[in-house]
Short mmCIF file of C-alpha atoms and ligand atoms in Angstrom, two decimals:
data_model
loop_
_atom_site.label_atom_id
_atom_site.label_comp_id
_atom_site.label_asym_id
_atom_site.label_seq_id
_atom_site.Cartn_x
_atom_site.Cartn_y
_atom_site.Cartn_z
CA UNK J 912 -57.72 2.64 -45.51
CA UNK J 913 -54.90 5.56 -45.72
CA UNK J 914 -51.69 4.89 -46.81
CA UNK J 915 -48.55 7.58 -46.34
CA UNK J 916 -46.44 8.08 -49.25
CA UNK J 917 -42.77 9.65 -48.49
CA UNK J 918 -40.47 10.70 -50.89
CA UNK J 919 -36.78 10.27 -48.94
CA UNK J 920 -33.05 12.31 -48.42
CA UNK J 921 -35.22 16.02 -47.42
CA UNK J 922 -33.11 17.04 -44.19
CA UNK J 923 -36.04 17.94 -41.23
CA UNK J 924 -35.57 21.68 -40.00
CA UNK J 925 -38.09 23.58 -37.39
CA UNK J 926 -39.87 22.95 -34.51
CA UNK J 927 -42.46 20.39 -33.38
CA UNK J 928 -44.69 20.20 -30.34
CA UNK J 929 -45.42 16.91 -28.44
CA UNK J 930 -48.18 15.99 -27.92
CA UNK J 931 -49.71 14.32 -24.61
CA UNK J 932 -48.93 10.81 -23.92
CA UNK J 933 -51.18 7.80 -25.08
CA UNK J 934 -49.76 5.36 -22.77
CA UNK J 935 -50.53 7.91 -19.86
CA UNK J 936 -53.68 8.88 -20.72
CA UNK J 937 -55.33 5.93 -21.15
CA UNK J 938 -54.85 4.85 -17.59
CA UNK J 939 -55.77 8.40 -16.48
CA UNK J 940 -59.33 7.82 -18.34
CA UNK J 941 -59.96 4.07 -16.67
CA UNK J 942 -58.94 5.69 -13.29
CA UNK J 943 -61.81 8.24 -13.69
CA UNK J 944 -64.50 5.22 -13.36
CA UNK J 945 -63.22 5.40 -9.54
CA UNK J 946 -64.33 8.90 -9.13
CA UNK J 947 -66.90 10.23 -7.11
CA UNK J 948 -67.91 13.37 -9.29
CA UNK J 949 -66.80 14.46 -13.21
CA UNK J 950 -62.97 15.29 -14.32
CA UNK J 951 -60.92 17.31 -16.79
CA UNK J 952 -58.50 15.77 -18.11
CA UNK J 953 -55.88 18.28 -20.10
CA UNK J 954 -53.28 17.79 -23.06
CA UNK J 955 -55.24 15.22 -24.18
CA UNK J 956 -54.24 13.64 -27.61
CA UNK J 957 -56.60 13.29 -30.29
CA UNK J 958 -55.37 9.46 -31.39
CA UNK J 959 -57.59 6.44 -32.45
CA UNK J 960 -56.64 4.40 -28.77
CA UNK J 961 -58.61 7.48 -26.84
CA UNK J 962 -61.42 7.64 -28.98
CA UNK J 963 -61.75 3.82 -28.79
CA UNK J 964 -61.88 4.59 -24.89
CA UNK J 965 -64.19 7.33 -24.81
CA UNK J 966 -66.41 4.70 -26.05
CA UNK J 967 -65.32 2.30 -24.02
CA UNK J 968 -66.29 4.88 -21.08
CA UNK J 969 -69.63 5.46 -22.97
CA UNK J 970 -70.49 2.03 -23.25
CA UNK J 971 -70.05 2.00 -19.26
CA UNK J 972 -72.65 4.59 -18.50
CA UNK J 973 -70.01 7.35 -18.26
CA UNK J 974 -70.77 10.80 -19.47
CA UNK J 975 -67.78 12.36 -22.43
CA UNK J 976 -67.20 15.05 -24.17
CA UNK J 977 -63.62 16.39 -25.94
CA UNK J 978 -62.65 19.56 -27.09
CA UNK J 979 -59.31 20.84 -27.98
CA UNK J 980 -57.00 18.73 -25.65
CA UNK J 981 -59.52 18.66 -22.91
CA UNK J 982 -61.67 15.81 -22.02
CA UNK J 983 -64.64 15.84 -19.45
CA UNK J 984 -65.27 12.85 -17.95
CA UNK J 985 -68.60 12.43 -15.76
CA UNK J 986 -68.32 8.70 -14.09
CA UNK J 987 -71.20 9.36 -11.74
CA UNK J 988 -73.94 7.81 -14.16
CA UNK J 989 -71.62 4.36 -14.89
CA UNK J 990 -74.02 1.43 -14.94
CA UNK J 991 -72.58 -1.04 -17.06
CA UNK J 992 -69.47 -3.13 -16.64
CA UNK J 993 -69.34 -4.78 -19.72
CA UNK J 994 -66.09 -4.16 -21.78
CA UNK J 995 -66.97 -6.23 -25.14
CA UNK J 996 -64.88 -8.08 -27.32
CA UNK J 997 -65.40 -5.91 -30.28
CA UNK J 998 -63.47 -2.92 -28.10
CA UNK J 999 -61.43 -4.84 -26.45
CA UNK J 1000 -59.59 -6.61 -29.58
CA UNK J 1001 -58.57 -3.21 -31.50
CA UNK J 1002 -57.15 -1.91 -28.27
CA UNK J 1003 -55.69 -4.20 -25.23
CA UNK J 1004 -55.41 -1.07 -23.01
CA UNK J 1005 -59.20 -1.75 -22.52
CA UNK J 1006 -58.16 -4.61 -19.62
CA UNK J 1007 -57.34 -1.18 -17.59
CA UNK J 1008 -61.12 -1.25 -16.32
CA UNK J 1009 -60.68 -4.35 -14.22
CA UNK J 1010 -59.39 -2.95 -11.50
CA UNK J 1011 -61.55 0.41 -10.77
CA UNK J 1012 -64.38 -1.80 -11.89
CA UNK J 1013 -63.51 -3.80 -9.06
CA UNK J 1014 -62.52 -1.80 -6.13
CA UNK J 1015 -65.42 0.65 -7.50
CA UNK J 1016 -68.26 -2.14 -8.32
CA UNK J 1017 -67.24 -5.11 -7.06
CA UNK J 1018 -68.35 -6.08 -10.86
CA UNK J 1019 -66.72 -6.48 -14.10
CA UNK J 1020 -66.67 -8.18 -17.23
CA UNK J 1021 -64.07 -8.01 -19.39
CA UNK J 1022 -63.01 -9.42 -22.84
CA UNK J 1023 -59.34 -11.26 -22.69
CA UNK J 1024 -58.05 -9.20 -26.04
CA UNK J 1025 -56.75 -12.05 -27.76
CA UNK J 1026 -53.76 -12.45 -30.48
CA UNK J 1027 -51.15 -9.45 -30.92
CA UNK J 1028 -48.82 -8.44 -33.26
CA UNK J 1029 -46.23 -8.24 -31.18
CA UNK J 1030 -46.42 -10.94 -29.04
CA UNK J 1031 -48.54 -12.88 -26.84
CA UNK J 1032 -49.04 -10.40 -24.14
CA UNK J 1033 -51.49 -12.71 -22.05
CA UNK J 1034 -53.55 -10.91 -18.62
CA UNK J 1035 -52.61 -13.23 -15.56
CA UNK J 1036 -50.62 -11.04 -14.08
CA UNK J 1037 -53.84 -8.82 -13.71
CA UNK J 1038 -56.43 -11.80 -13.27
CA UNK J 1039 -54.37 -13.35 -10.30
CA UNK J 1040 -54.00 -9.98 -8.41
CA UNK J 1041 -57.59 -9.35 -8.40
CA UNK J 1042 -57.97 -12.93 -6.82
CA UNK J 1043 -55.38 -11.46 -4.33
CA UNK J 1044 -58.15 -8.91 -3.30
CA UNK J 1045 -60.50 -11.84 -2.34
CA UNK J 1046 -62.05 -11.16 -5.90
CA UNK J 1047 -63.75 -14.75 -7.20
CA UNK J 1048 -62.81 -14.33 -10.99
CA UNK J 1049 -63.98 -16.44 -13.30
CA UNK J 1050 -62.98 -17.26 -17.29
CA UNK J 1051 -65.94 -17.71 -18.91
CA UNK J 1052 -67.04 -17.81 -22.96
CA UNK J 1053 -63.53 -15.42 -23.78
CA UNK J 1054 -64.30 -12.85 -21.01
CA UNK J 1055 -62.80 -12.45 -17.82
CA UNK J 1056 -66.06 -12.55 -14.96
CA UNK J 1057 -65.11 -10.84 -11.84
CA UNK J 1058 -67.83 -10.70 -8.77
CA UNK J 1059 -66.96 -9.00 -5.30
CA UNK J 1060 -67.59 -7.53 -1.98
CA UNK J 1061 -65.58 -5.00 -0.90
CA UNK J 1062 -61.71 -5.51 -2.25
CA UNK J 1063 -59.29 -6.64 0.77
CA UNK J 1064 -55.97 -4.41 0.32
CA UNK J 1065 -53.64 -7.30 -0.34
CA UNK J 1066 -49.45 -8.03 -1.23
CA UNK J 1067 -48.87 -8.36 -5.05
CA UNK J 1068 -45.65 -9.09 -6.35
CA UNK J 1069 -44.95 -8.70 -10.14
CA UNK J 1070 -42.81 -11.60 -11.78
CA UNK J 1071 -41.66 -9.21 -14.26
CA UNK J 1072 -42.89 -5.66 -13.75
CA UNK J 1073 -45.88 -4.99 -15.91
CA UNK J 1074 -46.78 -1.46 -16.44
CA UNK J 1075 -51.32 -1.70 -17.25
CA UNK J 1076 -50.88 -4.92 -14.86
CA UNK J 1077 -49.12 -2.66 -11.98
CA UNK J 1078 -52.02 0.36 -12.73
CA UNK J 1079 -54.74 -1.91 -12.48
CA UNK J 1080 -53.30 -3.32 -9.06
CA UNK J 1081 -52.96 0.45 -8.34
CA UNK J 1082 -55.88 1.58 -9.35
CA UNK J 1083 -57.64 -1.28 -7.67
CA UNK J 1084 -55.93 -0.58 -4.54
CA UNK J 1085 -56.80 3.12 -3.16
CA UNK J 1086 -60.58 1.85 -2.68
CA UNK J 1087 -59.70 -1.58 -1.53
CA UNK J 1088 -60.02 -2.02 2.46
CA UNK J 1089 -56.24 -1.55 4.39
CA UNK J 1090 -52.76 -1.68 2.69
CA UNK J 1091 -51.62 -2.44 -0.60
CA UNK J 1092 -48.13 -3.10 -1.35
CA UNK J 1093 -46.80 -3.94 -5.17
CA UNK J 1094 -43.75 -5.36 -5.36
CA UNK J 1095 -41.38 -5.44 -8.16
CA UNK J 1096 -44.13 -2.36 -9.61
CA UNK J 1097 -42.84 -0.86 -12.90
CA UNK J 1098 -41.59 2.31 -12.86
CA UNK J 1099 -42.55 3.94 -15.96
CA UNK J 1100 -42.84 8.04 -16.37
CA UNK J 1101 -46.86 6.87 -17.00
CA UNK J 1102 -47.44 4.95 -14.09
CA UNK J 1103 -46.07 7.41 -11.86
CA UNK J 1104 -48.54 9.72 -14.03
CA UNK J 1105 -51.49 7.44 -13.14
CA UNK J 1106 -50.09 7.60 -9.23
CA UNK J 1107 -49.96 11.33 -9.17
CA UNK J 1108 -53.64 11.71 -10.48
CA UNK J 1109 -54.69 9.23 -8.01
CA UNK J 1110 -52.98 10.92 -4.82
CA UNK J 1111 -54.41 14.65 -6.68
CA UNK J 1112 -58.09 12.44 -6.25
CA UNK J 1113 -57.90 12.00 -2.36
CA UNK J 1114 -55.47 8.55 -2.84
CA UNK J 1115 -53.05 7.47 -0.62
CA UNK J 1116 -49.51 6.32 -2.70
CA UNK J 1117 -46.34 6.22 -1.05
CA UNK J 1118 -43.33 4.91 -3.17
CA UNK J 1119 -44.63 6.65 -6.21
CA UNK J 1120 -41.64 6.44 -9.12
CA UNK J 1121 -40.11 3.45 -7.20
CA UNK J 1122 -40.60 -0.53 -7.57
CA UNK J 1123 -42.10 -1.09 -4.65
CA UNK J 1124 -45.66 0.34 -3.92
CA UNK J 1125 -47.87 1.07 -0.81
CA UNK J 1126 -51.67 2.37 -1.39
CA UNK J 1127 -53.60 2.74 1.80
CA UNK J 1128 -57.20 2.19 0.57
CA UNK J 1129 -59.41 5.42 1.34
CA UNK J 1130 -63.55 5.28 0.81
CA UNK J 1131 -63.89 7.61 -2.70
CA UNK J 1132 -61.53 9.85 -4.73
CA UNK J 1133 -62.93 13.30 -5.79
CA UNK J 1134 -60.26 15.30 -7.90
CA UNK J 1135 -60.14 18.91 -6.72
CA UNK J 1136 -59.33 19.96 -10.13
CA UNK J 1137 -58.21 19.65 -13.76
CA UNK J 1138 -55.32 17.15 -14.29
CA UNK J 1139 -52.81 17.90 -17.78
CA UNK J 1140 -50.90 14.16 -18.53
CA UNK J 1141 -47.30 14.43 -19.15
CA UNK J 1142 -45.88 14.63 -22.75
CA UNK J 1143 -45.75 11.42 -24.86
CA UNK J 1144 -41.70 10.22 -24.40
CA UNK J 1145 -42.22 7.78 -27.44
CA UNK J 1146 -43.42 10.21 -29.69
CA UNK J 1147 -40.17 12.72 -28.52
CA UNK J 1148 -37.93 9.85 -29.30
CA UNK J 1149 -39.65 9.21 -32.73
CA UNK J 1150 -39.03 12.51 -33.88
CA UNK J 1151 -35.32 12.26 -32.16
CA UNK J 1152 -34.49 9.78 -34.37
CA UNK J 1153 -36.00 11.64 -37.51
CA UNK J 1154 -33.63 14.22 -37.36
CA UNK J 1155 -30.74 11.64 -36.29
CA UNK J 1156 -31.74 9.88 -39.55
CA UNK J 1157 -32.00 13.16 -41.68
CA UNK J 1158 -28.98 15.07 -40.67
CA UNK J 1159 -31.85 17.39 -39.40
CA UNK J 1160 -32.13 20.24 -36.68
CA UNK J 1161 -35.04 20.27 -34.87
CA UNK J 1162 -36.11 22.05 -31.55
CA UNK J 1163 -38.44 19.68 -29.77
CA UNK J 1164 -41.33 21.76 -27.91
CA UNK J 1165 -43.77 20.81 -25.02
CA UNK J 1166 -41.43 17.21 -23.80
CA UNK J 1167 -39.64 16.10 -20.80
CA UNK J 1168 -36.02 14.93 -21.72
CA UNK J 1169 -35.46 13.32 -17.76
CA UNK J 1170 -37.89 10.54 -18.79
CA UNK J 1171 -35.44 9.73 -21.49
CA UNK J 1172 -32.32 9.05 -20.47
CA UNK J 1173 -31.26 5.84 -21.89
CA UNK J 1174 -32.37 6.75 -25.16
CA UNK J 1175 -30.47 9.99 -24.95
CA UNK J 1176 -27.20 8.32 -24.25
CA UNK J 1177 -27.70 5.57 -27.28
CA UNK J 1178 -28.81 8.61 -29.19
CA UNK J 1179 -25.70 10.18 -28.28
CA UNK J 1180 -23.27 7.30 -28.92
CA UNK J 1181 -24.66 7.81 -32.69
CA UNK J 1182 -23.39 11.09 -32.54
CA UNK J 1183 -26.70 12.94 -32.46
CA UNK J 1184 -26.00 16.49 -30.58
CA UNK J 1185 -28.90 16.49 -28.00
CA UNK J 1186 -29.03 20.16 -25.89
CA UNK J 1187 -31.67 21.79 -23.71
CA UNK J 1188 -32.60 24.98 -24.93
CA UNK J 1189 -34.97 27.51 -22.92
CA UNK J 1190 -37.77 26.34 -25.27
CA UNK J 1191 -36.91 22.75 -25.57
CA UNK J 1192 -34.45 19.85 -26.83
CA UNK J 1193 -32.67 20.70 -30.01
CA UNK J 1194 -31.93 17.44 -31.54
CA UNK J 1195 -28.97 17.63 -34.43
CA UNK J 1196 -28.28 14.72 -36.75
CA UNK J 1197 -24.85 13.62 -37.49
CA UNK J 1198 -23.14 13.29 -40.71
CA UNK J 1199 -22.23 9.22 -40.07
CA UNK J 1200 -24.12 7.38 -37.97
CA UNK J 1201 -22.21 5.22 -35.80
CA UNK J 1202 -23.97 1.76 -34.83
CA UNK J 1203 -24.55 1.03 -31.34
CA UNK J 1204 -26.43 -1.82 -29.60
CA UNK J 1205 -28.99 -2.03 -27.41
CA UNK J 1206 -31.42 -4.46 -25.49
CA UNK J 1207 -34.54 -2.89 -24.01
CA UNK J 1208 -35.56 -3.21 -20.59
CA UNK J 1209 -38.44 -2.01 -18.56
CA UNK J 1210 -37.84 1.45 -17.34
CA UNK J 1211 -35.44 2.95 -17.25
CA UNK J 1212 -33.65 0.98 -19.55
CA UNK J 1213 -34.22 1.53 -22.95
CA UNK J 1214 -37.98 1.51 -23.76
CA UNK J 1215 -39.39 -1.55 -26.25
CA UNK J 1216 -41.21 1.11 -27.62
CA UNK J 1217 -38.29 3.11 -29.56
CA UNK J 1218 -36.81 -0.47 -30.69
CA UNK J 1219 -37.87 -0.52 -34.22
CA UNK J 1220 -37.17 3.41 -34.72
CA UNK J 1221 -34.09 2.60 -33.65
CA UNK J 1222 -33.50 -0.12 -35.80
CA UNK J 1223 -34.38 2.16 -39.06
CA UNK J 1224 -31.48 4.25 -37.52
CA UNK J 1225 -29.15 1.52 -37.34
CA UNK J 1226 -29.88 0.28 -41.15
CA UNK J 1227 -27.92 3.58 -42.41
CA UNK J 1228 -25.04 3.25 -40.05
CA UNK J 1229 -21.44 2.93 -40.48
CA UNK J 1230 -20.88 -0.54 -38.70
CA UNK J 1231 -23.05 -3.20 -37.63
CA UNK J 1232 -25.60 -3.11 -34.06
CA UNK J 1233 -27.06 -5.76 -32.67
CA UNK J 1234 -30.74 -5.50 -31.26
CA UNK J 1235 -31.87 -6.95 -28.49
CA UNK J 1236 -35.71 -7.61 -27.68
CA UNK J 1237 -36.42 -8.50 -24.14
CA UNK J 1238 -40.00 -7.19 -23.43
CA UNK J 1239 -42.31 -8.68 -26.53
CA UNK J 1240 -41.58 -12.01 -28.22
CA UNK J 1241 -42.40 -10.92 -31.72
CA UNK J 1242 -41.63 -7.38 -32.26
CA UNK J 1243 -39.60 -7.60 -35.25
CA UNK J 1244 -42.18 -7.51 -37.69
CA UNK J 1245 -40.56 -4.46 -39.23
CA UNK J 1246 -37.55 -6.04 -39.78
CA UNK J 1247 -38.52 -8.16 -42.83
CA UNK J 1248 -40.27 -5.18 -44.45
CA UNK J 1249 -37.01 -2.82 -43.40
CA UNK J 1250 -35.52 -5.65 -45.87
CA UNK J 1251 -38.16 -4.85 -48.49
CA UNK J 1252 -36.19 -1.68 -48.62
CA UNK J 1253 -32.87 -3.03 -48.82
CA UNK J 1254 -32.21 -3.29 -45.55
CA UNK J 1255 -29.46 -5.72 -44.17
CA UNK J 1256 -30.67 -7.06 -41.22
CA UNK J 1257 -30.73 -10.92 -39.87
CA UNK J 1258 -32.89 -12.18 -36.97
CA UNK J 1259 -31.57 -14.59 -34.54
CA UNK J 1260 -34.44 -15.49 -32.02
CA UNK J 1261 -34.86 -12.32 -30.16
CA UNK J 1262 -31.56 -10.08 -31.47
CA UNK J 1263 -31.77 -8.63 -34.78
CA UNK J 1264 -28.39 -8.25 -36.24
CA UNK J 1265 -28.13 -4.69 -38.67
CA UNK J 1266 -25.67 -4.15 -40.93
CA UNK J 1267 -25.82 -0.29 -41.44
CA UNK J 1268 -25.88 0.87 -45.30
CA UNK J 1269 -25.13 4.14 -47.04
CA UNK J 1270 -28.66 4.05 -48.24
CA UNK J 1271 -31.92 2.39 -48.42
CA UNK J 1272 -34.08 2.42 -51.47
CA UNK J 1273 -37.87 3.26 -51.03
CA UNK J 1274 -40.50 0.26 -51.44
CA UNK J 1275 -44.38 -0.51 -50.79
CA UNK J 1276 -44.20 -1.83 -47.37
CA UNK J 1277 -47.01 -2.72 -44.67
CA UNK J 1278 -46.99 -1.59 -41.11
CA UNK J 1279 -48.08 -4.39 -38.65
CA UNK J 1280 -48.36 -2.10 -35.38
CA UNK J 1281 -47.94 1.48 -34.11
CA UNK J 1282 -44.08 1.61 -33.82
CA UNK J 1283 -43.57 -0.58 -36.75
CA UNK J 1284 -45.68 2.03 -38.66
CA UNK J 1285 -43.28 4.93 -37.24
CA UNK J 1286 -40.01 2.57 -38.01
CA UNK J 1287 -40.92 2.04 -42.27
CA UNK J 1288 -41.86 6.18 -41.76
CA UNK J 1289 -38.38 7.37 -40.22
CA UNK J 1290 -36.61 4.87 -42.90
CA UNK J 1291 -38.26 6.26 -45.83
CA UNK J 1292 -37.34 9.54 -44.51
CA UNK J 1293 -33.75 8.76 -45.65
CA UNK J 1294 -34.16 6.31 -48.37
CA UNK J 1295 -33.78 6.70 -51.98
CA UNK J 1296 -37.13 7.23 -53.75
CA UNK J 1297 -40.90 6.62 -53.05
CA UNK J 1298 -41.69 4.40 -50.13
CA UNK J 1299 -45.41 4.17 -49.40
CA UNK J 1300 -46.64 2.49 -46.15
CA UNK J 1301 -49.94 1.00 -45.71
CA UNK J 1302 -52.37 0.34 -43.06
CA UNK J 1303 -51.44 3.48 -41.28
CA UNK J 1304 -54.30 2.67 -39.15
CA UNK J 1305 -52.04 1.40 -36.65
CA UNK J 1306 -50.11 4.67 -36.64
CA UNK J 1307 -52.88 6.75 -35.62
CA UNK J 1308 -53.50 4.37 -32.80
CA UNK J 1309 -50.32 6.40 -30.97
CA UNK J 1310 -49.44 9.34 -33.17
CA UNK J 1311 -51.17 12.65 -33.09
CA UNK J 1312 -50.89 14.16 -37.15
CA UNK J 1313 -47.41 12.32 -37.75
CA UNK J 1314 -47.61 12.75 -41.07
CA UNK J 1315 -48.59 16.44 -40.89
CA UNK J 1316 -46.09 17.80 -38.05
CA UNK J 1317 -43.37 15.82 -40.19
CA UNK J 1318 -44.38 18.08 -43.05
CA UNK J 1319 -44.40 21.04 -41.36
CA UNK J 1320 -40.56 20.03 -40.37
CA UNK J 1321 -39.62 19.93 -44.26
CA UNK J 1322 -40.46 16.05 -44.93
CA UNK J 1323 -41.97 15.32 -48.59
CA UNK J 1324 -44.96 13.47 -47.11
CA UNK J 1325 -48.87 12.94 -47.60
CA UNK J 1326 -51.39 10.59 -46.95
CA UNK J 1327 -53.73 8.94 -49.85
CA UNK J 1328 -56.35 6.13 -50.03
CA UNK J 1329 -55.23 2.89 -50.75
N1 LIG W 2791 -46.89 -9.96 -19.05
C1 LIG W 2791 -47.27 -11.19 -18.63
N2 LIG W 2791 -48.48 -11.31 -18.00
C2 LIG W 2791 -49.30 -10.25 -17.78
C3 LIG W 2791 -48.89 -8.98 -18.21
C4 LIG W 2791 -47.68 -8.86 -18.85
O1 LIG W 2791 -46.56 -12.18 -18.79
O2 LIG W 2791 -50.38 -10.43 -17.21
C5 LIG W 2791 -45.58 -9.79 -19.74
C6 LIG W 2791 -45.73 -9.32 -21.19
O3 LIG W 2791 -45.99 -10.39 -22.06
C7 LIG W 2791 -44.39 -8.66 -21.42
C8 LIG W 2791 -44.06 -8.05 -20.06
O4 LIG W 2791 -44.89 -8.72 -19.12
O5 LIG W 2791 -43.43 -9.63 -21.73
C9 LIG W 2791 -44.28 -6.57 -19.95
O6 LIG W 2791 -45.53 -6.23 -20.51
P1 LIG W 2791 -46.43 -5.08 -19.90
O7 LIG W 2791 -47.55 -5.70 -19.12
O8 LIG W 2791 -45.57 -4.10 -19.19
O9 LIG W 2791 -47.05 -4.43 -21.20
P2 LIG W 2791 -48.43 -3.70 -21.28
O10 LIG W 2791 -48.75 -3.10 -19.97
O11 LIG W 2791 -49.42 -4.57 -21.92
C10 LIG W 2791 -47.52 -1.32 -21.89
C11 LIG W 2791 -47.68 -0.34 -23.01
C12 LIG W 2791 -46.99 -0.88 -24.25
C13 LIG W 2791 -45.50 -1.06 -23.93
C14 LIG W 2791 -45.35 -2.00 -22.72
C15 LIG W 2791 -43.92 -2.17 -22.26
C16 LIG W 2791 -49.79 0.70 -22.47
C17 LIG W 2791 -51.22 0.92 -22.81
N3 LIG W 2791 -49.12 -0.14 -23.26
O12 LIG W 2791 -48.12 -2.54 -22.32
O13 LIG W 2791 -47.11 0.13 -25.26
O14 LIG W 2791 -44.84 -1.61 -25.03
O15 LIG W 2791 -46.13 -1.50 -21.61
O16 LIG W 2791 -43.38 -0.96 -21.91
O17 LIG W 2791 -49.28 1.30 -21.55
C18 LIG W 2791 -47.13 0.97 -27.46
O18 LIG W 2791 -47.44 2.08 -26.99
O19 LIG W 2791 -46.79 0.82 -28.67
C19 LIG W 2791 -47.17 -0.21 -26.60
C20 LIG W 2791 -47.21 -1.45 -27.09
#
């Protein structure tokens, strides 16, 4: 297992190119099982999440092969709908092939993924809307059994909007017979991703960007040609906040700031200078950082997935923030090992109370998922000292080279064997 060693207090200078985003990729790659002849798919990250579904695809039948950003996809030989356990548990994104399984099939099987860090995340929202489609789905020995004619375009409404639970209904929805509609859909920058590939492929989306959805079903989706996913917005906020948190200057390349907003106007409260330049977002750190609060919300409110870098922020502010977490039930986890640092922070159910500090001082500390990983990163960044982070497995889930585009930006950082 790797571990990442950073020695703190360099200021981050340079540029830094995004990479594609995992969250809209992923999707993308499960929506190519619908297809009627073989993709490209372009900017393409190289993270451990799409390797894990390249073999996902592989396992299906499905023909792969990646090189330098690009991945070929040929569905046309799928003959398997199994997606096992073993998959399924290291990555939850693998319940994205229940719904082209099922409007392309009429078969699936499909591991429920069990425990997660950072919450309980359960799949009815996806199991109940494939019964919607006059699916008969079945939980049987930990999988989820799904057996169909035809779908039946049907009326889903999300209780709260769920972004893989909305693309599956999606997904499952441009081959199902008649109308679709989604209601309360979520409106994430990726979803709308996974709706503009599907319309590209011959689908029928009105409402795209918007809560409420209607797909008329068509009879197969052929792409006419390559597809490039949008830039990763979690991974532009990450390094955001690593020049808020280093007083750096960094011009962010290859990113879309509009899918940003909310966290551009915290970021800005902080008294980060955020401009558009001709070649991208120049992101300037302040001298104090001033404490704000925030609650995430789905999109686009401020995203659950820039909570904990923001709460490494907020430890070496002048004031005190309170953190809200709305979306995931138990995504503080890097809280108590922000406190291994010297952190001052107190949980209260879901709010996390930071006391901002004129330093931190570096510690071993253990990531315990992909944002956590990034949170104990950013705050070594600035502490005093060594701070090492283990089982940086979880960061390479979501982060293309972290380690090695923050070096490249001035950051005293390398990766070693535990
Ligand atoms: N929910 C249910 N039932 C369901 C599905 C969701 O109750 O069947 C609840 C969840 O427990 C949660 C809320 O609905 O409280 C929203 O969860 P959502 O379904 O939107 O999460 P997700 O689709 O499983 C995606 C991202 C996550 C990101 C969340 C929220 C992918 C592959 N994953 O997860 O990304 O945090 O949306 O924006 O798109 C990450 O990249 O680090 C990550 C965790």
């Amino acid at each position: 297992m790797d571990k990442i060693i950073i020695e703190g207090c360099s200021r981050l200078f340079g540029e830094v190119e995004i990479s594609g985003s995992k969250n809209a990729v992923l999707p993308i790659i499960s929506a190519s099982i619908l297809l009627d002849s073989p993709i490209v798919i372009k900017n393409v990250p190289y993270l451990r999440d799409v390797v894990t579904f390249m073999k996902l695809l592989e396992i299906l039948g499905a023909k792969i092969n990646y090189d330098k950003k690009s991945l070929f996809i040929d569905p046309t030989t799928i003959n398997n709908f199994e997606a096992p356990y073993d998959l399924v548990k290291t990555m939850r994104a693998s319940i994205l092939v229940l719904g082209p399984l099922a409007a392309k099939f009429g078969k699936a099987k499909v591991s429920l993924p069990g425990g997660c860090a950072i919450g309980a995340r359960p799949v009815n929202f996806h199991v109940s809307a494939m019964k919607k489609f006059g699916a008969n789905v079945e939980i049987e020995d930990g999988y989820i059994n799904l057996n169909s004619k035809k779908l039946n375009g049907c009326f889903y409404c999300f209780d709260i909007p769920s972004v893989t639970g909305t693309e599956n209904v999606m997904m499952a929805g441009t081959l199902a017979d008649g109308d679709t509609i989604i209601e309360n859909a979520a409106t994430e920058p990726e979803v709308t991703d996974l709706a503009n590939f599907l319309v590209a492929s011959g689908a029928k989306i009105d409402g795209i960007g918007t809560n409420k959805l209607t797909i008329k079903g068509v009879t197969k989706l052929k792409p006419k040609k390559d597809y490039s996913v949008i830039a990763d917005r979690i991974e532009t906020a990450t390094f955001m906040i690593a020049s808020a948190i280093t007083e750096g200057n960094i011009l962010i390349k290859n990113s879309n700031i509009n899918h940003l907003d909310a966290v551009v106007n915290k970021l800005r409260d902080v008294g980060v200078k955020i401009t558009k330049e001709s070649d991208g977002i120049r992101v300037v750190g302040p001298g104090v950082i001033k404490s704000v609060d925030i609650q995430t919300s789905p999109y686009p409110g401020f995203p659950t997935d820039v909570q904990a870098q923001l709460m490494a922020l907020m430890c070496f502010s002048k004031g005190l923030s309170v953190i809200k977490e709305t979306i995931f039930e138990n995504r503080f986890m890097h809280s108590n090992e922000l406190m291994r640092m010297d952190a001052d922070i107190q949980i209260q159910g879901n709010t996390a109370i930071v006391r901002g500090k004129e330093s931190l001082t570096g510690a071993k500390v253990m990531a315990s998922d992909l944002r956590a990983s990034a949170s104990l990163i950013l705050a070594g960044l600035r502490a005093k000292g060594k701070t090492e982070v283990s089982r940086i497995y979880h960061l390479d889930r979501g982060y293309e080279r972290f380690d090695l585009k923050l070096e490249k930006l001035n950051a005293k950082i390398e990766r070693s064997k535990e």
